mmCIF file of C-alpha atoms and ligand atoms in Angstrom:
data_model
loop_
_atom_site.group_PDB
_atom_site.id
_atom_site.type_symbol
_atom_site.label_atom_id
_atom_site.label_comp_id
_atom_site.label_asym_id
_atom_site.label_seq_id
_atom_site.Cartn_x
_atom_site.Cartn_y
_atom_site.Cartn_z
ATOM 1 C CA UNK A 1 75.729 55.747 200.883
ATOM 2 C CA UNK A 2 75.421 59.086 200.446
ATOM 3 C CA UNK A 3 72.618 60.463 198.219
ATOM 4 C CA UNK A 4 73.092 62.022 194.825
ATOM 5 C CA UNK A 5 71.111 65.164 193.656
ATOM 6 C CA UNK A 6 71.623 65.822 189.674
ATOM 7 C CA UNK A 7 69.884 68.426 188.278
ATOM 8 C CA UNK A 8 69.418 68.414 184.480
ATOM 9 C CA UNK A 9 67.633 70.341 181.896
ATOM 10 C CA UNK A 10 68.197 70.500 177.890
ATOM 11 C CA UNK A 11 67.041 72.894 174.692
ATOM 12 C CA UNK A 12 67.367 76.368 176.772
ATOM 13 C CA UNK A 13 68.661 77.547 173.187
ATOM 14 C CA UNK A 14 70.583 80.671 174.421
ATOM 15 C CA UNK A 15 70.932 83.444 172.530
ATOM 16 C CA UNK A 16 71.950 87.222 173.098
ATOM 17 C CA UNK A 17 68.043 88.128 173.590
ATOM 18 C CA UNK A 18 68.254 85.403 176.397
ATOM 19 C CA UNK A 19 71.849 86.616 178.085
ATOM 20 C CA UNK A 20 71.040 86.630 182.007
ATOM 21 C CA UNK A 21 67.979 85.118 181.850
ATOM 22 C CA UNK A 22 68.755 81.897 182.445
ATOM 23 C CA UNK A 23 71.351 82.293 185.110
ATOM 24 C CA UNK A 24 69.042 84.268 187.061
ATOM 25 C CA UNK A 25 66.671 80.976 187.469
ATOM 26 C CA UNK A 26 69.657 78.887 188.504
ATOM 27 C CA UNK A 27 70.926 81.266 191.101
ATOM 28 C CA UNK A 28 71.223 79.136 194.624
ATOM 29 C CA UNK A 29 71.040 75.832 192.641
ATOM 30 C CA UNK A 30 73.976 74.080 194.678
ATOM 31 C CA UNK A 31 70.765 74.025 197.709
ATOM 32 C CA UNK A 32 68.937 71.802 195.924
ATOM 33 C CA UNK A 33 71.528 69.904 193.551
ATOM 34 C CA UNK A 34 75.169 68.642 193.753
ATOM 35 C CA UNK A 35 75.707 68.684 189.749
ATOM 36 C CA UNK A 36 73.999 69.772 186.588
ATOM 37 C CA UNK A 37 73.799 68.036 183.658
ATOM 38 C CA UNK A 38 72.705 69.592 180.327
ATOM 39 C CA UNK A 39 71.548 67.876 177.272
ATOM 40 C CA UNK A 40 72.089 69.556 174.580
ATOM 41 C CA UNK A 41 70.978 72.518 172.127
ATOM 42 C CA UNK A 42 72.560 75.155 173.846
ATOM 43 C CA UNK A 43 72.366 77.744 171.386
ATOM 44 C CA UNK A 44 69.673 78.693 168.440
ATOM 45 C CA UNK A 45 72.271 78.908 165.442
ATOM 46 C CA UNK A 46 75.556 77.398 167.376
ATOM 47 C CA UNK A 47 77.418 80.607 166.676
ATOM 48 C CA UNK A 48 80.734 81.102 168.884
ATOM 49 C CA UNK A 49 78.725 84.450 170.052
ATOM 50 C CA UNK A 50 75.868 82.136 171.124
ATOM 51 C CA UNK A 51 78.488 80.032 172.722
ATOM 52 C CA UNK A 52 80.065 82.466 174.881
ATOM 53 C CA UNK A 53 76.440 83.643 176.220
ATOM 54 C CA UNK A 54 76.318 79.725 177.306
ATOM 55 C CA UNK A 55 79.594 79.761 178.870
ATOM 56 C CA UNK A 56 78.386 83.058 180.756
ATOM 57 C CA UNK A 57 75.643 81.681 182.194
ATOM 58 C CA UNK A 58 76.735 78.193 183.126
ATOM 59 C CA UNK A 59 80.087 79.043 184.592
ATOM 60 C CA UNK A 60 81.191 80.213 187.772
ATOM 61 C CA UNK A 61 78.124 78.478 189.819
ATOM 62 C CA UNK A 62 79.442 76.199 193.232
ATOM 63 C CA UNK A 63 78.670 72.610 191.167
ATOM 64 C CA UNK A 64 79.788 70.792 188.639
ATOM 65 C CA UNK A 65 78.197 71.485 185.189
ATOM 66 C CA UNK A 66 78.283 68.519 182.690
ATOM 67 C CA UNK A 67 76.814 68.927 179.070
ATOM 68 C CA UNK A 68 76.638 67.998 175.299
ATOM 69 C CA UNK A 69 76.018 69.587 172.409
ATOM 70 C CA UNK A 70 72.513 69.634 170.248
ATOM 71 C CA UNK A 71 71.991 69.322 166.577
ATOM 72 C CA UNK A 72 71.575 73.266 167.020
ATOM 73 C CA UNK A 73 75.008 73.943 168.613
ATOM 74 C CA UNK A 74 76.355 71.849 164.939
ATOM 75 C CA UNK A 75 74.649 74.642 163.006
ATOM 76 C CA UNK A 76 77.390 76.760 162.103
ATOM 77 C CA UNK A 77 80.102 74.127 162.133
ATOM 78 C CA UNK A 78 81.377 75.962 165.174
ATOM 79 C CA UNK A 79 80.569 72.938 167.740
ATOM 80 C CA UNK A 80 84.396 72.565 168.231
ATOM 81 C CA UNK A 81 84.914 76.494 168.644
ATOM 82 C CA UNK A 82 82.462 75.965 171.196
ATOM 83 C CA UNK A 83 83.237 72.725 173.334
ATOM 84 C CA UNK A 84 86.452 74.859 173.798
ATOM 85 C CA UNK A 85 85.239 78.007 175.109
ATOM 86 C CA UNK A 86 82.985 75.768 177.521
ATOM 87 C CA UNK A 87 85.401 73.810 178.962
ATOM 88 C CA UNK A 88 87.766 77.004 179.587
ATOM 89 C CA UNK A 89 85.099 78.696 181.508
ATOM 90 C CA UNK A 90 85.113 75.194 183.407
ATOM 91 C CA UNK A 91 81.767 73.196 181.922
ATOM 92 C CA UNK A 92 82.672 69.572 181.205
ATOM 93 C CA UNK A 93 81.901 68.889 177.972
ATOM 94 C CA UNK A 94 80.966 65.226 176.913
ATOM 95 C CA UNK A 95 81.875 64.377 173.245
ATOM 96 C CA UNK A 96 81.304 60.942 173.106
ATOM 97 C CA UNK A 97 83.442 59.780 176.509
ATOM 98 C CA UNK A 98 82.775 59.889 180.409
ATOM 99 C CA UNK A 99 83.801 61.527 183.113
ATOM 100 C CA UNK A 100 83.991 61.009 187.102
ATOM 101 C CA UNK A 101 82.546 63.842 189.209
ATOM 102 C CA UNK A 102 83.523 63.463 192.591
ATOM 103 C CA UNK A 103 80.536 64.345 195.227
ATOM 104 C CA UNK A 104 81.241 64.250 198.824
ATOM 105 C CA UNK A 105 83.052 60.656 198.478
ATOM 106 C CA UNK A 106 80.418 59.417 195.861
ATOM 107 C CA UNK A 107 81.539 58.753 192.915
ATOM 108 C CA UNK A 108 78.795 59.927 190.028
ATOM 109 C CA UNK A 109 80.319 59.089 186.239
ATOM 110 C CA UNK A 110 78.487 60.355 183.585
ATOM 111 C CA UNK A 111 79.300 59.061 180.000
ATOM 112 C CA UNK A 112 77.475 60.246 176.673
ATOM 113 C CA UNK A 113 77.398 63.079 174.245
ATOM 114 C CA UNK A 114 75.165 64.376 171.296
ATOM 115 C CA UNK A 115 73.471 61.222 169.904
ATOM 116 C CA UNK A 116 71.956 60.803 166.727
ATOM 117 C CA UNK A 117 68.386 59.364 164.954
ATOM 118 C CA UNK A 118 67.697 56.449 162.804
ATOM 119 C CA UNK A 119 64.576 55.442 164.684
ATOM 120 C CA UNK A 120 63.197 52.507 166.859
ATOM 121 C CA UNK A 121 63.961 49.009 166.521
ATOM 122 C CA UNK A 122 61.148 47.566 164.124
ATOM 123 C CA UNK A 123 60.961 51.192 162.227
ATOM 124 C CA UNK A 124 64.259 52.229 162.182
ATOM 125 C CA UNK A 125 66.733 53.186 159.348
ATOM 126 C CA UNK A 126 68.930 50.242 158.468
ATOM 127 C CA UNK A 127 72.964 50.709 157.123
ATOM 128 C CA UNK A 128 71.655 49.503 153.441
ATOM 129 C CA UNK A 129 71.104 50.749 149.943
ATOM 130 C CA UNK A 130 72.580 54.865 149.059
ATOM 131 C CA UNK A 131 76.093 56.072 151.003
ATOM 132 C CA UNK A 132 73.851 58.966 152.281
ATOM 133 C CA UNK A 133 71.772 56.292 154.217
ATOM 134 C CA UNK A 134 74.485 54.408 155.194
ATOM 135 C CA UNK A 135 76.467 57.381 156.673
ATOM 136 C CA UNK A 136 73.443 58.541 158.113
ATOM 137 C CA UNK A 137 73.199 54.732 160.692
ATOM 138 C CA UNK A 138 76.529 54.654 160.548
ATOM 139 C CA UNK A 139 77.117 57.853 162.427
ATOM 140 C CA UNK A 140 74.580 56.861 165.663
ATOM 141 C CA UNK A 141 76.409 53.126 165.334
ATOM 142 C CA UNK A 142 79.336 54.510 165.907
ATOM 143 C CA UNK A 143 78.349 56.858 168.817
ATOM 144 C CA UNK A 144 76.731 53.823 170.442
ATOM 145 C CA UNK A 145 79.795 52.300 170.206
ATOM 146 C CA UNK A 146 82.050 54.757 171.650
ATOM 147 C CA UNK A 147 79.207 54.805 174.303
ATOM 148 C CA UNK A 148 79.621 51.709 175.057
ATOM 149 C CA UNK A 149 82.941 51.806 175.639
ATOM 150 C CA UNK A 150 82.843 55.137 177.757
ATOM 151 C CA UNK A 151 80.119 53.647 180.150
ATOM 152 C CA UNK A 152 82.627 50.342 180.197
ATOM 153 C CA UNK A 153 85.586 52.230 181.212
ATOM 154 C CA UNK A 154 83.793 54.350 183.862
ATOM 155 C CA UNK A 155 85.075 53.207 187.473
ATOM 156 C CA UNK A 156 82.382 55.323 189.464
ATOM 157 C CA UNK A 157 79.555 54.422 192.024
ATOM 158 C CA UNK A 158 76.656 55.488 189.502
ATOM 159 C CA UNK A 159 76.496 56.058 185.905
ATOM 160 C CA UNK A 160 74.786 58.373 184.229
ATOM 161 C CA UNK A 161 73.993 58.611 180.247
ATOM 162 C CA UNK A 162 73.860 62.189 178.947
ATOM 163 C CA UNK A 163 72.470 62.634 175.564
ATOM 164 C CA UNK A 164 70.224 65.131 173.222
ATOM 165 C CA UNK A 165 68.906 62.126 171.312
ATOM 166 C CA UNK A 166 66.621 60.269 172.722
ATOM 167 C CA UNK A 167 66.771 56.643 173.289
ATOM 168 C CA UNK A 168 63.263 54.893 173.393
ATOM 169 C CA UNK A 169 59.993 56.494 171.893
ATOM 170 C CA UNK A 170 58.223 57.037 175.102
ATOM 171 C CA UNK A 171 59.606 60.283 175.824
ATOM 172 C CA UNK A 172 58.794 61.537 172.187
ATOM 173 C CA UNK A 173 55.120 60.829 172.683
ATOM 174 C CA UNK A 174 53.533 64.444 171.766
ATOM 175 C CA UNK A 175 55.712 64.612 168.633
ATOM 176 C CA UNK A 176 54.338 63.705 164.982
ATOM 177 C CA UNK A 177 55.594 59.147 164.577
ATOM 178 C CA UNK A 178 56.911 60.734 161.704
ATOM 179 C CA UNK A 179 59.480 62.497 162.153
ATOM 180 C CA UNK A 180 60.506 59.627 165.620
ATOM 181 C CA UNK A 181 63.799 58.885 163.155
ATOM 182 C CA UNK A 182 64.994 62.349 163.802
ATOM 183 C CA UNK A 183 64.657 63.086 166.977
ATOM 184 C CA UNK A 184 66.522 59.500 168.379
ATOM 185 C CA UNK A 185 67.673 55.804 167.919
ATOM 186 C CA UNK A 186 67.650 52.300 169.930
ATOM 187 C CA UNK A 187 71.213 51.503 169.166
ATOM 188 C CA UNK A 188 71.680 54.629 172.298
ATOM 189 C CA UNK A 189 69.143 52.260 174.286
ATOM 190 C CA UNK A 190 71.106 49.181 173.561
ATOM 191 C CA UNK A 191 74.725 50.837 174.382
ATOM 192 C CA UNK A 192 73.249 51.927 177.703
ATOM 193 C CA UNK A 193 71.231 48.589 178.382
ATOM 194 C CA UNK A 194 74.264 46.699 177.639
ATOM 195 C CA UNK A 195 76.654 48.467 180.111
ATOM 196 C CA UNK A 196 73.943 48.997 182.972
ATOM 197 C CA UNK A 197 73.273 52.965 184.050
ATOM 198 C CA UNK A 198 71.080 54.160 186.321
ATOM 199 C CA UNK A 199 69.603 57.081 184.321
ATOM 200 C CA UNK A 200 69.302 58.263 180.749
ATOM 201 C CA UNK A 201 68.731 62.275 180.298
ATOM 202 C CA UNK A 202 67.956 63.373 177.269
ATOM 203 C CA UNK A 203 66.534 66.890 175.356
ATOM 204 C CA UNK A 204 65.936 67.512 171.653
ATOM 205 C CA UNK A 205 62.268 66.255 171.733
ATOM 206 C CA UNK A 206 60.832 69.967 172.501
ATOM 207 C CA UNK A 207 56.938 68.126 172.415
ATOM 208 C CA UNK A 208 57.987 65.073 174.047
ATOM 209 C CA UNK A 209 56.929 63.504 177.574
ATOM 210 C CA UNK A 210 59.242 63.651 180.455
ATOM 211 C CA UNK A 211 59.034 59.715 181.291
ATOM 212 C CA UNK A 212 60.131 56.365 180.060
ATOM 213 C CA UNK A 213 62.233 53.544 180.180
ATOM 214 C CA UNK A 214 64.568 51.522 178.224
ATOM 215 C CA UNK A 215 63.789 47.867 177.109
ATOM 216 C CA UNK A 216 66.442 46.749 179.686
ATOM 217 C CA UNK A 217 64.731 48.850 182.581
ATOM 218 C CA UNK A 218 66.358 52.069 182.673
ATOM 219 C CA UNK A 219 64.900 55.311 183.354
ATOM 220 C CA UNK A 220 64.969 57.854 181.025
ATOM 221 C CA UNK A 221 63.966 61.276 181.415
ATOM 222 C CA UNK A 222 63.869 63.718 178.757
ATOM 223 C CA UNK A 223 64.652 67.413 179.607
ATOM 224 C CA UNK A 224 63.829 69.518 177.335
ATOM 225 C CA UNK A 225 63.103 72.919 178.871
ATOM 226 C CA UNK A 226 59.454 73.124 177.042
ATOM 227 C CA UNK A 227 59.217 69.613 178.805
ATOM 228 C CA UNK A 228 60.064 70.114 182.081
ATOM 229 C CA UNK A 229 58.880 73.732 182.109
ATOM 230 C CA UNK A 230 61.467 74.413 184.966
ATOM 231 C CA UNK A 231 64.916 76.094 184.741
ATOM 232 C CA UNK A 232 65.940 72.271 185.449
ATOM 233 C CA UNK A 233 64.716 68.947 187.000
ATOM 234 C CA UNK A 234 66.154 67.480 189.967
ATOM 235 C CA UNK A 235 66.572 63.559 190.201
ATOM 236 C CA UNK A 236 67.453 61.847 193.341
ATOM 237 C CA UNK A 237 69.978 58.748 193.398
ATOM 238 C CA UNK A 238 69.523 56.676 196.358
ATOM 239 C CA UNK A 239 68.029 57.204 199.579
ATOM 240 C CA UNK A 240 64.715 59.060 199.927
ATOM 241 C CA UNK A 241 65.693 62.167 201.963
ATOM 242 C CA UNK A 242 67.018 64.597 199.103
ATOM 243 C CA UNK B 1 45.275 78.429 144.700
ATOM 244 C CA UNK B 2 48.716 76.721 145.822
ATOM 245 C CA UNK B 3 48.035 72.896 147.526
ATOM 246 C CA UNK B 4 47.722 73.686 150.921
ATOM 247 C CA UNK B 5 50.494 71.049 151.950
ATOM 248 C CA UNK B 6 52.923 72.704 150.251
ATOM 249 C CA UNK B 7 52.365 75.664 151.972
ATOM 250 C CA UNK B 8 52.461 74.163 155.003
ATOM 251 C CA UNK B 9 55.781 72.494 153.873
ATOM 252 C CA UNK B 10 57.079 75.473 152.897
ATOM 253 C CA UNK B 11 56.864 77.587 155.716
ATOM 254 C CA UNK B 12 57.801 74.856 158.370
ATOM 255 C CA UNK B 13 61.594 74.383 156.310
ATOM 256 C CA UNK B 14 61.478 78.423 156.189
ATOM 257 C CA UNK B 15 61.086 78.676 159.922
ATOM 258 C CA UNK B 16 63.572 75.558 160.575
ATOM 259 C CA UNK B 17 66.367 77.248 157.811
ATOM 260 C CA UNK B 18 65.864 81.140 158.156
ATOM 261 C CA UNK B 19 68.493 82.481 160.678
ATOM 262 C CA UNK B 20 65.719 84.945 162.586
ATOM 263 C CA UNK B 21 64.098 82.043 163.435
ATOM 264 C CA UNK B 22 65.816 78.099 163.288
ATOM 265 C CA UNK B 23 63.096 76.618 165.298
ATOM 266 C CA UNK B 24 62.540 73.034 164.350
ATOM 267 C CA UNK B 25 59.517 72.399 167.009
ATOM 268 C CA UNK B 26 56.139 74.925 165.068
ATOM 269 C CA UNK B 27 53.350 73.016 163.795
ATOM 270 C CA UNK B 28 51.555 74.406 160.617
ATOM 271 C CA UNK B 29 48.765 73.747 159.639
ATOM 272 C CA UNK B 30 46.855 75.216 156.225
ATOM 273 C CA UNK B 31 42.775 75.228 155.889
ATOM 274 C CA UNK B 32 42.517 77.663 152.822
ATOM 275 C CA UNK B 33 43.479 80.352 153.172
ATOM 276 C CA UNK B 34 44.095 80.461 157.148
ATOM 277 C CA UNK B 35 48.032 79.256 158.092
ATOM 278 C CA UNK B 36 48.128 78.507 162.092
ATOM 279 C CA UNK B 37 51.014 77.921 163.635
ATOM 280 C CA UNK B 38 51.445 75.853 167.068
ATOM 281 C CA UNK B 39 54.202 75.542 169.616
ATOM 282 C CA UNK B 40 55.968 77.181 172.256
ATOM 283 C CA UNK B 41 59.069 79.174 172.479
ATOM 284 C CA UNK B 42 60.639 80.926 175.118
ATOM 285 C CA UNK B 43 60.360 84.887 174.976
ATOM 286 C CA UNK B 44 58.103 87.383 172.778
ATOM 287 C CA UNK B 45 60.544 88.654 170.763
ATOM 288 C CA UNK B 46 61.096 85.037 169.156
ATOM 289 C CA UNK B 47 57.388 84.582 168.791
ATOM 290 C CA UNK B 48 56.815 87.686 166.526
ATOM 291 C CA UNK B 49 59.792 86.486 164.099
ATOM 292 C CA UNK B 50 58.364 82.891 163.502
ATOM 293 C CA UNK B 51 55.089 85.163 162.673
ATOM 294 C CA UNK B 52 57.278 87.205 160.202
ATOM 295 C CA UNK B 53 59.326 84.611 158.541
ATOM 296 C CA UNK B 54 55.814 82.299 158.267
ATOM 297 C CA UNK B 55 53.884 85.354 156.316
ATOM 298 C CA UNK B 56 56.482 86.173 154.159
ATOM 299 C CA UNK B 57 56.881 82.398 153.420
ATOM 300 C CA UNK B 58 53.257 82.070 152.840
ATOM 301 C CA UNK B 59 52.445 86.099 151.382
ATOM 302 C CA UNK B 60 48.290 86.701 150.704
ATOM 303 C CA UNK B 61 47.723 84.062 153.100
ATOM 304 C CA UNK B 62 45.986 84.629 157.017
ATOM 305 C CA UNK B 63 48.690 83.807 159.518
ATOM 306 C CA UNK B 64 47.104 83.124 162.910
ATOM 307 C CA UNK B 65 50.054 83.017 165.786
ATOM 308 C CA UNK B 66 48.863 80.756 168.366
ATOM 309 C CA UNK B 67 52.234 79.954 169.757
ATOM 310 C CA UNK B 68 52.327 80.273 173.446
ATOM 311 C CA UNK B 69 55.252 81.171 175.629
ATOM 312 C CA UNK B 70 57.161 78.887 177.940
ATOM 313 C CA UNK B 71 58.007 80.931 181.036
ATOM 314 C CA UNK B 72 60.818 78.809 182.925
ATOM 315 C CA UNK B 73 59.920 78.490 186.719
ATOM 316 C CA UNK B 74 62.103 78.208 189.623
ATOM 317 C CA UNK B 75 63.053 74.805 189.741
ATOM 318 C CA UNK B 76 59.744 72.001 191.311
ATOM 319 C CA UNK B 77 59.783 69.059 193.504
ATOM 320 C CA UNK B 78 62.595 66.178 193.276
ATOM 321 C CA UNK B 79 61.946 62.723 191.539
ATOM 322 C CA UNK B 80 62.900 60.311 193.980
ATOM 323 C CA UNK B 81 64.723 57.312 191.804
HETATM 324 FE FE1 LIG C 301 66.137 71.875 170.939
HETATM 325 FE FE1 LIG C 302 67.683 69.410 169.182
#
């Protein structure tokens, strides 16, 4: 089977004193990848001004582009404003569903979108006690759900998660334990685990680690731009001559 | 003198909330009178506002900006899955 070359990065936090910038470093990126996937935390304030700098520099390249939002792009209440813009300049735009990207008779789905916290089993919030709590697990429950039922409903060779939370803890190792319910939750482990995936990309954790797993063997990669340090990472699916 | 962990509290929600800057990722740290902050952000211009926002969150203190920039590289070497 043919092999599969996704590029992903996450957090590159556009902005106008960014505009070009980041296009310029992903000029010529259909020689080395046949998709990009981004994970989220596009913009620094999720204005629809911000947005349309992303939508400038992601559109118009010769591959797919597949993202999510961040808890950034949510800032202004604008994330709808700005899942619009990006899918009319031609970005598939993940809000909790999949898609099927079609790559030279491969079929790569990807299924995910923003993600929420709560934490890691053992020290993780629980849907108990005030509403505010409640709503607060409640909200990543229901994600994983509609996960779940995205990665289900996928007909597609490979399967991809793409996400700004993080899944597992090993990829927030850098970042203060303290603040580990913000920045992800099991429950997007467990969706993933229970439909079978072959990779889990994720941002948001700007001090994380690049590597882990989930407990049902996944591999998760976290791609935050301070992370990875690279205008993106490229992962190879299959085969060994990329 | 104000507790030093409420300084340090204070300027990390200004830099998080203030619109110049919204950067959730800065470590601060307070030792007296000295306020260092610690991360990494992607051009200069963003770096000198986290510096502004932090001293006027924290005025009569000693801000010390030891943020460092990321510069993005053309993209590496393939994982191999
Ligand atoms: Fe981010
Ligand atoms: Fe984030």
């Amino acid at each position: 089977m043919t092999e599969l070359r996704i590029a992903a990065v996450a957090d590159i936090h556009l902005g106008e004193d960014l505009r070009g910038h980041y296009r310029k470093k992903i000029e010529g990126i259909e020689r080395r990848a046949d998709v990009l996937l981004v994970g989220g935390d596009l913009t620094r304030h999720g204005t629809i001004a911000e947005g349309r700098v992303v939508a400038e520099e992601l559109s118009g390249l010769p591959i797919p582009v597949v993202a999510v939002l961040g808890n950034h792009d949510y800032h202004s209440d604008h994330n709808q404003e700005i899942i619009d813009l990006l899918r009319d300049a031609g970005i598939t735009v993940l809000d909790d569903e999949g898609t099927v990207v079609p790559v030279d008779g491969v079929r790569l789905g990807v299924a995910g979108g923003k993600g929420f916290g709560g934490g890691f089993a053992g020290k993780c919030a629980s849907e108990f006690g005030e509403p505010e709590t409640k709503a607060f697990v409640r909200h990543t429950k229901d994600i994983a759900e509609r996960w779940r039922r995205a990665l289900k409903e996928l007909d597609a060779d490979h399967k991809i998660v793409l996400s700004h939370y993080s899944p597992v803890k090993d990829t927030l190792m850098g970042e203060p334990p303290e603040i580990y319910p913000f920045l992800g939750s099991y429950m997007l482990a467990e969706a993933a685990d229970a439909e079978g995936a072959d990779l889990f990309i994720h941002g948001h954790a700007h001090a994380g680690t690049e590597k882990g797993v989930t407990p049902g063997g996944i591999r998760v990669r976290n791609v935050a731009l301070p992370v990875i340090k690279h205008a993106y990472t490229v992962y190879c699916l299959n085969g060994d001559d990329c | 003198m104000e507790t030093p962990h409420y300084v340090a509290a204070r300027v990390q929600r200004a830099l998080a909330e203030d619109e110049r800057t919204t950067e959730l990722g800065i470590r601060v740290d307070v030792r007296g009178e000295q306020v260092y902050l610690r991360g990494q952000v992607s051009c200069d211009e963003r770096r000198h506002q986290i510096e502004n926002v932090a001293r006027e969150a924290a005025p009569g203190l000693h801000v010390h900006n030891e943020i460092s920039l990321v510069e993005v590289r053309e993209p590496g070497e393939e994982e191999h899955l």
